[in-house]
Short mmCIF file of N, CA and C in Angstrom, two decimals:
data_model
loop_
_atom_site.label_atom_id
_atom_site.label_comp_id
_atom_site.label_asym_id
_atom_site.label_seq_id
_atom_site.Cartn_x
_atom_site.Cartn_y
_atom_site.Cartn_z
N LEU G 24 3.22 33.96 -112.16
CA LEU G 24 3.83 33.56 -110.89
C LEU G 24 3.99 34.75 -109.96
N HIS G 25 4.43 35.87 -110.48
CA HIS G 25 4.69 37.00 -109.62
C HIS G 25 3.41 37.65 -109.08
N TYR G 26 2.36 37.69 -109.89
CA TYR G 26 1.16 38.38 -109.45
C TYR G 26 0.46 37.69 -108.28
N PRO G 27 0.23 36.37 -108.33
CA PRO G 27 -0.39 35.74 -107.16
C PRO G 27 0.48 35.84 -105.91
N LEU G 28 1.80 35.69 -106.08
CA LEU G 28 2.70 35.81 -104.93
C LEU G 28 2.61 37.21 -104.35
N ARG G 29 2.60 38.20 -105.21
CA ARG G 29 2.52 39.58 -104.74
C ARG G 29 1.21 39.81 -103.99
N ARG G 30 0.11 39.31 -104.53
CA ARG G 30 -1.17 39.48 -103.87
C ARG G 30 -1.16 38.78 -102.51
N GLN G 31 -0.64 37.56 -102.44
CA GLN G 31 -0.55 36.84 -101.17
C GLN G 31 0.42 37.53 -100.22
N ARG G 32 1.52 38.03 -100.74
CA ARG G 32 2.53 38.68 -99.91
C ARG G 32 1.93 39.85 -99.18
N GLN G 33 1.11 40.62 -99.85
CA GLN G 33 0.52 41.80 -99.22
C GLN G 33 -0.38 41.39 -98.06
N MET G 34 -0.96 40.22 -98.12
CA MET G 34 -1.86 39.78 -97.07
C MET G 34 -1.12 39.05 -95.95
N CYS G 35 0.04 38.44 -96.23
CA CYS G 35 0.63 37.50 -95.29
C CYS G 35 1.98 37.91 -94.70
N ILE G 36 2.80 38.62 -95.45
CA ILE G 36 4.15 38.91 -94.94
C ILE G 36 4.49 40.39 -95.12
N ARG G 37 5.37 40.85 -94.26
CA ARG G 37 5.83 42.24 -94.32
C ARG G 37 6.81 42.41 -95.49
N ASP G 38 7.01 43.66 -95.89
CA ASP G 38 7.94 43.96 -96.98
C ASP G 38 9.35 43.47 -96.65
N SER G 39 9.77 43.61 -95.40
CA SER G 39 11.12 43.17 -95.03
C SER G 39 11.26 41.65 -95.18
N GLN G 40 10.20 40.92 -94.86
CA GLN G 40 10.23 39.47 -95.02
C GLN G 40 10.29 39.10 -96.50
N HIS G 41 9.54 39.80 -97.31
CA HIS G 41 9.57 39.56 -98.75
C HIS G 41 10.96 39.84 -99.31
N GLN G 42 11.57 40.93 -98.87
CA GLN G 42 12.90 41.29 -99.34
C GLN G 42 13.91 40.20 -98.97
N ILE G 43 13.84 39.69 -97.76
CA ILE G 43 14.74 38.63 -97.32
C ILE G 43 14.53 37.36 -98.14
N LEU G 44 13.28 37.01 -98.38
CA LEU G 44 12.97 35.83 -99.19
C LEU G 44 13.54 35.96 -100.60
N VAL G 45 13.38 37.12 -101.21
CA VAL G 45 13.89 37.35 -102.57
C VAL G 45 15.42 37.28 -102.59
N LEU G 46 16.05 37.92 -101.63
CA LEU G 46 17.52 37.90 -101.59
C LEU G 46 18.04 36.48 -101.40
N HIS G 47 17.36 35.69 -100.60
CA HIS G 47 17.83 34.33 -100.32
C HIS G 47 17.54 33.37 -101.48
N LYS G 48 16.32 33.39 -101.98
CA LYS G 48 15.92 32.40 -102.99
C LYS G 48 16.26 32.81 -104.42
N LEU G 49 16.12 34.08 -104.74
CA LEU G 49 16.35 34.50 -106.13
C LEU G 49 17.76 35.01 -106.37
N HIS G 50 18.37 35.62 -105.35
CA HIS G 50 19.72 36.16 -105.51
C HIS G 50 20.77 35.28 -104.85
N ASP G 51 20.32 34.17 -104.23
CA ASP G 51 21.20 33.15 -103.67
C ASP G 51 22.17 33.70 -102.62
N LEU G 52 21.72 34.66 -101.82
CA LEU G 52 22.56 35.16 -100.74
C LEU G 52 22.35 34.31 -99.50
N SER G 53 23.40 34.14 -98.74
CA SER G 53 23.28 33.41 -97.47
C SER G 53 22.56 34.29 -96.46
N GLN G 54 22.11 33.68 -95.40
CA GLN G 54 21.44 34.44 -94.35
C GLN G 54 22.39 35.46 -93.74
N SER G 55 23.63 35.09 -93.58
CA SER G 55 24.64 36.00 -93.05
C SER G 55 24.86 37.20 -93.98
N GLN G 56 24.93 36.94 -95.27
CA GLN G 56 25.10 38.02 -96.24
C GLN G 56 23.90 38.97 -96.22
N ILE G 57 22.72 38.41 -96.09
CA ILE G 57 21.51 39.24 -96.03
C ILE G 57 21.53 40.12 -94.79
N ALA G 58 21.90 39.54 -93.65
CA ALA G 58 21.96 40.31 -92.41
C ALA G 58 22.92 41.49 -92.55
N GLN G 59 24.07 41.24 -93.14
CA GLN G 59 25.04 42.31 -93.36
C GLN G 59 24.50 43.37 -94.30
N ARG G 60 23.91 42.93 -95.40
CA ARG G 60 23.40 43.87 -96.41
C ARG G 60 22.29 44.75 -95.84
N LEU G 61 21.39 44.16 -95.06
CA LEU G 61 20.24 44.90 -94.53
C LEU G 61 20.53 45.53 -93.17
N GLN G 62 21.71 45.25 -92.63
CA GLN G 62 22.12 45.77 -91.32
C GLN G 62 21.13 45.39 -90.22
N VAL G 63 20.82 44.10 -90.20
CA VAL G 63 19.96 43.53 -89.15
C VAL G 63 20.69 42.32 -88.59
N SER G 64 20.19 41.81 -87.48
CA SER G 64 20.83 40.64 -86.88
C SER G 64 20.53 39.38 -87.69
N LEU G 65 21.41 38.41 -87.54
CA LEU G 65 21.21 37.12 -88.18
C LEU G 65 19.92 36.47 -87.69
N SER G 66 19.62 36.60 -86.42
CA SER G 66 18.39 36.00 -85.90
C SER G 66 17.15 36.64 -86.52
N THR G 67 17.20 37.93 -86.84
CA THR G 67 16.08 38.58 -87.53
C THR G 67 15.89 37.99 -88.91
N VAL G 68 16.98 37.79 -89.62
CA VAL G 68 16.90 37.19 -90.96
C VAL G 68 16.33 35.77 -90.85
N GLU G 69 16.83 34.99 -89.91
CA GLU G 69 16.33 33.62 -89.74
C GLU G 69 14.84 33.60 -89.46
N LYS G 70 14.40 34.44 -88.54
CA LYS G 70 12.98 34.49 -88.15
C LYS G 70 12.11 34.96 -89.32
N ASP G 71 12.55 36.03 -90.00
CA ASP G 71 11.75 36.56 -91.11
C ASP G 71 11.71 35.61 -92.30
N LEU G 72 12.82 34.94 -92.57
CA LEU G 72 12.84 33.97 -93.66
C LEU G 72 11.93 32.79 -93.34
N ARG G 73 11.97 32.31 -92.12
CA ARG G 73 11.10 31.21 -91.70
C ARG G 73 9.62 31.61 -91.83
N HIS G 74 9.30 32.82 -91.41
CA HIS G 74 7.92 33.29 -91.51
C HIS G 74 7.48 33.39 -92.98
N ALA G 75 8.34 33.93 -93.83
CA ALA G 75 8.01 34.09 -95.25
C ALA G 75 7.82 32.73 -95.93
N LEU G 76 8.70 31.79 -95.63
CA LEU G 76 8.58 30.46 -96.23
C LEU G 76 7.30 29.76 -95.76
N ASN G 77 6.97 29.89 -94.48
CA ASN G 77 5.73 29.31 -93.98
C ASN G 77 4.51 29.93 -94.64
N ALA G 78 4.55 31.23 -94.89
CA ALA G 78 3.44 31.91 -95.57
C ALA G 78 3.29 31.40 -97.00
N CYS G 79 4.41 31.14 -97.66
CA CYS G 79 4.37 30.59 -99.03
C CYS G 79 3.76 29.20 -99.02
N ILE G 80 4.14 28.39 -98.05
CA ILE G 80 3.59 27.03 -97.95
C ILE G 80 2.09 27.09 -97.72
N LYS G 81 1.65 27.94 -96.81
CA LYS G 81 0.22 28.07 -96.54
C LYS G 81 -0.54 28.56 -97.76
N ALA G 82 0.02 29.52 -98.49
CA ALA G 82 -0.63 30.04 -99.69
C ALA G 82 -0.73 28.95 -100.75
N THR G 83 0.30 28.14 -100.88
CA THR G 83 0.28 27.04 -101.84
C THR G 83 -0.76 26.00 -101.45
N ASP G 84 -0.85 25.71 -100.16
CA ASP G 84 -1.85 24.76 -99.68
C ASP G 84 -3.26 25.24 -99.97
N ARG G 85 -3.49 26.53 -99.81
CA ARG G 85 -4.83 27.08 -100.09
C ARG G 85 -5.17 27.00 -101.58
N GLN G 86 -4.16 27.13 -102.44
CA GLN G 86 -4.39 27.09 -103.88
C GLN G 86 -4.56 25.66 -104.37
N ASN G 87 -4.01 24.68 -103.67
CA ASN G 87 -4.07 23.27 -104.07
C ASN G 87 -4.63 22.43 -102.93
N PRO G 88 -5.90 22.58 -102.59
CA PRO G 88 -6.43 21.86 -101.43
C PRO G 88 -6.52 20.35 -101.62
N ASP G 89 -6.48 19.86 -102.85
CA ASP G 89 -6.61 18.43 -103.11
C ASP G 89 -5.32 17.66 -102.94
N ASP G 90 -4.18 18.35 -102.87
CA ASP G 90 -2.88 17.66 -102.78
C ASP G 90 -2.62 17.12 -101.41
#
């Protein structure tokens, strides 16, 4: 699971977007908590999280074209 995601991540999303995705989905932090931890605005977290999630959806669609 981690290797394909990592390979796709390098092609599709920035490191900061990956970090936000991991903090939100794997560490269960709220967007507000992430903004505070990374010292960025809430709108930056929202935008980067949305971009990262969309990249994951697109990568999944490419891997499963029959679905």
